[in-house]
Amino acid sequence: MQRIHGHTYLRHSSSPLLFATLALCCGLSLHAQERAGPGWSRQAIAEDMDHLIAAFERIAPVPYQWTDPASVRSRRDSILAHLPDTVSRGEGHRALAKCIAAYGLGHSQMVFWRPYLDSSLHFPFDVKLRDGRLLVHRNRSNDSAFVAGTEILSINGIATERMVPELLACSGFEREETRAYMVGYAFAYLLPFYFDQHGRLFRITA
């Protein structure tokens, strides 16, 4: 643990089992150069969205019960309208995930398996969502002050009141409680994938 300028910086305390799991996954992790590479253009994201929509329409010409083609394309246009000309990889992942989530299919997520193969997992807490708040469920850090139930207000300067709605919007599960559960369950994986947080130190405000 380090305390700098009044903030608490935490390191993950790895258990032998976790270390072994990460060692097995390291060969399947995201390439470092991809994580550190430049962002994407809005035009490239629009083309990817069109490709995804066309693929869904080929696979299932009859619309799913949770949506219709016009609604999905309307959602696409709305997402693109709020994007700048260039976005980070995390922002690009979120934009594509929100488009896919418009289908309301819980297991049709943005590269559903890929975050679980990221060997850079370092976030030191298991968390859960309750009423839109991000709470510590299990503390795996070296700072015992973060007891279960502690609300996390920001991570590396990113307010969780902004982060949580974004992550929920990336989930395609139709039930609100299911989305909240899955975001909490997979949070340590979603944080680097959707918010580009790959470091080993975390500035936590609680």
mmCIF file of C-alpha atoms in Angstrom:
data_model
loop_
_atom_site.group_PDB
_atom_site.id
_atom_site.type_symbol
_atom_site.label_atom_id
_atom_site.label_comp_id
_atom_site.label_asym_id
_atom_site.label_seq_id
_atom_site.Cartn_x
_atom_site.Cartn_y
_atom_site.Cartn_z
ATOM 1 C CA MET A 1 0.000 0.000 0.000
ATOM 2 C CA GLN A 2 1.156 3.564 -0.737
ATOM 3 C CA ARG A 3 -0.463 6.826 0.315
ATOM 4 C CA ILE A 4 0.236 9.736 -2.020
ATOM 5 C CA HIS A 5 -1.421 13.150 -1.828
ATOM 6 C CA GLY A 6 -4.137 11.833 0.470
ATOM 7 C CA HIS A 7 -5.130 8.971 -1.830
ATOM 8 C CA THR A 8 -4.735 5.282 -1.155
ATOM 9 C CA TYR A 9 -2.830 3.303 -3.771
ATOM 10 C CA LEU A 10 -3.390 -0.422 -3.553
ATOM 11 C CA ARG A 11 -1.542 -3.394 -4.897
ATOM 12 C CA HIS A 12 -3.186 -6.727 -5.510
ATOM 13 C CA SER A 13 -2.078 -9.416 -3.050
ATOM 14 C CA SER A 14 -1.911 -12.496 -5.253
ATOM 15 C CA SER A 15 -2.589 -15.905 -3.786
ATOM 16 C CA PRO A 16 -0.664 -18.968 -5.113
ATOM 17 C CA LEU A 17 -3.822 -20.225 -6.832
ATOM 18 C CA LEU A 18 -4.421 -16.891 -8.521
ATOM 19 C CA PHE A 19 -0.792 -16.705 -9.593
ATOM 20 C CA ALA A 20 -1.003 -20.183 -11.104
ATOM 21 C CA THR A 21 -4.215 -19.288 -12.936
ATOM 22 C CA LEU A 22 -2.685 -16.143 -14.385
ATOM 23 C CA ALA A 23 0.454 -18.037 -15.398
ATOM 24 C CA LEU A 24 -1.665 -20.523 -17.351
ATOM 25 C CA CYS A 25 -3.587 -17.705 -19.054
ATOM 26 C CA CYS A 26 -0.625 -15.504 -19.913
ATOM 27 C CA GLY A 27 -0.133 -17.159 -23.283
ATOM 28 C CA LEU A 28 -3.683 -16.230 -24.238
ATOM 29 C CA SER A 29 -3.584 -12.647 -22.945
ATOM 30 C CA LEU A 30 -4.123 -9.538 -25.026
ATOM 31 C CA HIS A 31 -0.992 -8.425 -26.807
ATOM 32 C CA ALA A 32 0.794 -5.616 -25.006
ATOM 33 C CA GLN A 33 1.165 -3.572 -28.141
ATOM 34 C CA GLU A 34 -2.595 -3.757 -28.709
ATOM 35 C CA ARG A 35 -3.336 -2.499 -25.209
ATOM 36 C CA ALA A 36 -0.913 0.364 -25.613
ATOM 37 C CA GLY A 37 -1.796 1.159 -29.221
ATOM 38 C CA PRO A 38 -3.653 4.170 -30.593
ATOM 39 C CA GLY A 39 -7.389 4.629 -30.397
ATOM 40 C CA TRP A 40 -10.002 4.133 -33.067
ATOM 41 C CA SER A 41 -11.797 6.531 -35.380
ATOM 42 C CA ARG A 42 -15.552 6.987 -35.218
ATOM 43 C CA GLN A 43 -15.738 5.897 -38.853
ATOM 44 C CA ALA A 44 -14.017 2.588 -38.066
ATOM 45 C CA ILE A 45 -16.412 1.959 -35.188
ATOM 46 C CA ALA A 46 -19.393 2.758 -37.435
ATOM 47 C CA GLU A 47 -18.139 0.211 -39.972
ATOM 48 C CA ASP A 48 -17.724 -2.409 -37.241
ATOM 49 C CA MET A 49 -21.241 -1.722 -35.991
ATOM 50 C CA ASP A 50 -22.643 -2.137 -39.500
ATOM 51 C CA HIS A 51 -20.751 -5.409 -39.832
ATOM 52 C CA LEU A 52 -22.174 -6.675 -36.531
ATOM 53 C CA ILE A 53 -25.729 -5.661 -37.410
ATOM 54 C CA ALA A 54 -25.474 -7.314 -40.833
ATOM 55 C CA ALA A 55 -24.157 -10.492 -39.198
ATOM 56 C CA PHE A 56 -27.043 -10.578 -36.718
ATOM 57 C CA GLU A 57 -29.541 -10.043 -39.539
ATOM 58 C CA ARG A 58 -28.049 -12.943 -41.519
ATOM 59 C CA ILE A 59 -28.072 -15.249 -38.521
ATOM 60 C CA ALA A 60 -31.596 -14.360 -37.418
ATOM 61 C CA PRO A 61 -33.660 -12.660 -40.151
ATOM 62 C CA VAL A 62 -36.666 -12.722 -37.816
ATOM 63 C CA PRO A 63 -35.995 -10.114 -35.093
ATOM 64 C CA TYR A 64 -35.448 -11.289 -31.554
ATOM 65 C CA GLN A 65 -38.330 -10.785 -29.143
ATOM 66 C CA TRP A 66 -36.446 -8.095 -27.219
ATOM 67 C CA THR A 67 -35.888 -5.714 -30.120
ATOM 68 C CA ASP A 68 -36.341 -5.007 -33.824
ATOM 69 C CA PRO A 69 -33.936 -3.939 -36.594
ATOM 70 C CA ALA A 70 -35.113 -0.325 -36.577
ATOM 71 C CA SER A 71 -34.501 -0.005 -32.836
ATOM 72 C CA VAL A 72 -31.009 -1.465 -33.129
ATOM 73 C CA ARG A 73 -30.067 0.905 -35.940
ATOM 74 C CA SER A 74 -31.521 3.819 -33.995
ATOM 75 C CA ARG A 75 -29.362 2.802 -31.055
ATOM 76 C CA ARG A 76 -26.334 2.624 -33.362
ATOM 77 C CA ASP A 77 -26.948 6.157 -34.626
ATOM 78 C CA SER A 78 -27.396 7.482 -31.087
ATOM 79 C CA ILE A 79 -24.139 5.924 -29.885
ATOM 80 C CA LEU A 80 -22.167 7.284 -32.845
ATOM 81 C CA ALA A 81 -23.670 10.748 -32.455
ATOM 82 C CA HIS A 82 -22.098 11.035 -28.998
ATOM 83 C CA LEU A 83 -18.626 9.839 -30.008
ATOM 84 C CA PRO A 84 -15.750 12.206 -30.830
ATOM 85 C CA ASP A 85 -13.785 11.683 -34.021
ATOM 86 C CA THR A 86 -11.191 9.534 -32.203
ATOM 87 C CA VAL A 87 -11.702 7.431 -29.079
ATOM 88 C CA SER A 88 -9.552 5.256 -26.854
ATOM 89 C CA ARG A 89 -9.708 1.482 -27.111
ATOM 90 C CA GLY A 90 -11.837 1.297 -23.978
ATOM 91 C CA GLU A 91 -14.298 3.845 -25.388
ATOM 92 C CA GLY A 92 -14.384 1.928 -28.656
ATOM 93 C CA HIS A 93 -15.077 -1.328 -26.832
ATOM 94 C CA ARG A 94 -17.918 0.323 -24.908
ATOM 95 C CA ALA A 95 -19.468 1.776 -28.057
ATOM 96 C CA LEU A 96 -19.497 -1.605 -29.787
ATOM 97 C CA ALA A 97 -20.749 -3.347 -26.654
ATOM 98 C CA LYS A 98 -23.666 -0.941 -26.307
ATOM 99 C CA CYS A 99 -24.652 -1.623 -29.902
ATOM 100 C CA ILE A 100 -24.597 -5.384 -29.318
ATOM 101 C CA ALA A 101 -26.475 -4.943 -26.027
ATOM 102 C CA ALA A 102 -29.373 -3.430 -27.983
ATOM 103 C CA TYR A 103 -30.322 -6.987 -28.997
ATOM 104 C CA GLY A 104 -31.072 -7.857 -25.369
ATOM 105 C CA LEU A 105 -29.242 -11.179 -25.556
ATOM 106 C CA GLY A 106 -27.366 -11.828 -22.345
ATOM 107 C CA HIS A 107 -24.669 -14.004 -23.885
ATOM 108 C CA SER A 108 -24.113 -11.860 -26.947
ATOM 109 C CA GLN A 109 -21.574 -9.562 -25.352
ATOM 110 C CA MET A 110 -18.604 -7.680 -26.703
ATOM 111 C CA VAL A 111 -15.962 -10.423 -27.135
ATOM 112 C CA PHE A 112 -17.617 -12.265 -24.239
ATOM 113 C CA TRP A 113 -14.663 -14.557 -23.476
ATOM 114 C CA ARG A 114 -11.773 -12.218 -24.121
ATOM 115 C CA PRO A 115 -11.653 -10.180 -20.878
ATOM 116 C CA TYR A 116 -11.297 -13.425 -18.942
ATOM 117 C CA LEU A 117 -8.060 -14.176 -20.810
ATOM 118 C CA ASP A 118 -6.413 -10.892 -19.852
ATOM 119 C CA SER A 119 -3.471 -11.817 -17.622
ATOM 120 C CA SER A 120 -3.123 -8.225 -16.361
ATOM 121 C CA LEU A 121 -5.842 -8.693 -13.726
ATOM 122 C CA HIS A 122 -4.778 -6.601 -10.729
ATOM 123 C CA PHE A 123 -7.866 -4.950 -9.201
ATOM 124 C CA PRO A 124 -7.637 -5.811 -5.481
ATOM 125 C CA PHE A 125 -11.337 -6.190 -4.632
ATOM 126 C CA ASP A 126 -14.273 -8.399 -5.423
ATOM 127 C CA VAL A 127 -17.190 -5.989 -5.766
ATOM 128 C CA LYS A 128 -20.942 -5.975 -6.141
ATOM 129 C CA LEU A 129 -23.465 -3.390 -7.242
ATOM 130 C CA ARG A 130 -26.287 -2.268 -5.009
ATOM 131 C CA ASP A 131 -28.642 0.543 -6.029
ATOM 132 C CA GLY A 132 -26.097 1.755 -8.556
ATOM 133 C CA ARG A 133 -23.272 1.912 -5.996
ATOM 134 C CA LEU A 134 -20.029 -0.028 -6.258
ATOM 135 C CA LEU A 135 -19.333 -1.818 -2.965
ATOM 136 C CA VAL A 136 -16.408 -3.869 -1.718
ATOM 137 C CA HIS A 137 -17.488 -7.497 -1.354
ATOM 138 C CA ARG A 138 -14.111 -9.090 -0.610
ATOM 139 C CA ASN A 139 -10.826 -7.301 0.075
ATOM 140 C CA ARG A 140 -7.782 -8.892 -1.587
ATOM 141 C CA SER A 141 -5.525 -5.883 -1.031
ATOM 142 C CA ASN A 142 -2.989 -5.226 1.701
ATOM 143 C CA ASP A 143 -5.139 -2.494 3.296
ATOM 144 C CA SER A 144 -7.615 -3.848 5.825
ATOM 145 C CA ALA A 145 -9.479 -0.528 6.032
ATOM 146 C CA PHE A 146 -11.588 -1.496 3.016
ATOM 147 C CA VAL A 147 -14.078 -3.719 4.785
ATOM 148 C CA ALA A 148 -17.019 -5.399 3.076
ATOM 149 C CA GLY A 149 -19.702 -2.856 2.259
ATOM 150 C CA THR A 150 -17.295 0.059 1.725
ATOM 151 C CA GLU A 151 -18.475 2.160 -1.205
ATOM 152 C CA ILE A 152 -15.864 2.893 -3.870
ATOM 153 C CA LEU A 153 -16.370 6.423 -5.187
ATOM 154 C CA SER A 154 -13.608 6.605 -7.781
ATOM 155 C CA ILE A 155 -10.858 4.494 -9.326
ATOM 156 C CA ASN A 156 -7.810 6.253 -10.751
ATOM 157 C CA GLY A 157 -9.797 9.464 -10.945
ATOM 158 C CA ILE A 158 -12.774 7.920 -12.748
ATOM 159 C CA ALA A 159 -15.956 8.416 -10.724
ATOM 160 C CA THR A 160 -17.854 5.177 -10.238
ATOM 161 C CA GLU A 161 -21.124 7.091 -10.654
ATOM 162 C CA ARG A 162 -20.016 7.515 -14.275
ATOM 163 C CA MET A 163 -18.375 4.109 -14.623
ATOM 164 C CA VAL A 164 -21.242 1.939 -13.341
ATOM 165 C CA PRO A 165 -23.933 3.167 -15.786
ATOM 166 C CA GLU A 166 -21.487 2.737 -18.662
ATOM 167 C CA LEU A 167 -20.771 -0.875 -17.698
ATOM 168 C CA LEU A 168 -24.455 -1.652 -17.240
ATOM 169 C CA ALA A 169 -25.166 -0.219 -20.696
ATOM 170 C CA CYS A 170 -22.594 -2.644 -22.146
ATOM 171 C CA SER A 171 -24.515 -5.647 -20.823
ATOM 172 C CA GLY A 172 -27.213 -7.255 -22.933
ATOM 173 C CA PHE A 173 -29.085 -9.043 -20.148
ATOM 174 C CA GLU A 174 -32.715 -7.943 -20.118
ATOM 175 C CA ARG A 175 -33.169 -8.018 -16.324
ATOM 176 C CA GLU A 176 -31.657 -5.114 -14.405
ATOM 177 C CA GLU A 177 -30.643 -7.297 -11.460
ATOM 178 C CA THR A 178 -28.866 -9.730 -13.822
ATOM 179 C CA ARG A 179 -26.889 -6.902 -15.410
ATOM 180 C CA ALA A 180 -25.888 -5.611 -11.967
ATOM 181 C CA TYR A 181 -24.807 -9.072 -10.830
ATOM 182 C CA MET A 182 -22.716 -9.742 -13.940
ATOM 183 C CA VAL A 183 -21.000 -6.345 -13.825
ATOM 184 C CA GLY A 184 -20.064 -6.926 -10.193
ATOM 185 C CA TYR A 185 -18.960 -10.496 -10.852
ATOM 186 C CA ALA A 186 -16.729 -9.614 -13.815
ATOM 187 C CA PHE A 187 -15.676 -6.119 -12.711
ATOM 188 C CA ALA A 188 -11.951 -6.853 -12.426
ATOM 189 C CA TYR A 189 -11.987 -8.054 -16.044
ATOM 190 C CA LEU A 190 -14.223 -5.285 -17.378
ATOM 191 C CA LEU A 191 -12.153 -2.478 -15.825
ATOM 192 C CA PRO A 192 -9.152 -2.910 -18.151
ATOM 193 C CA PHE A 193 -11.244 -3.911 -21.164
ATOM 194 C CA TYR A 194 -13.720 -1.022 -21.057
ATOM 195 C CA PHE A 195 -11.706 1.657 -19.206
ATOM 196 C CA ASP A 196 -8.087 0.926 -20.191
ATOM 197 C CA GLN A 197 -6.984 0.397 -16.581
ATOM 198 C CA HIS A 198 -4.107 -2.086 -16.908
ATOM 199 C CA GLY A 199 -1.786 -0.874 -14.149
ATOM 200 C CA ARG A 200 -0.824 -2.560 -10.888
ATOM 201 C CA LEU A 201 -1.543 0.436 -8.646
ATOM 202 C CA PHE A 202 -5.015 1.859 -8.085
ATOM 203 C CA ARG A 203 -5.900 5.248 -6.650
ATOM 204 C CA ILE A 204 -9.068 4.523 -4.718
ATOM 205 C CA THR A 205 -11.453 7.060 -3.208
ATOM 206 C CA ALA A 206 -13.989 5.604 -0.780
#
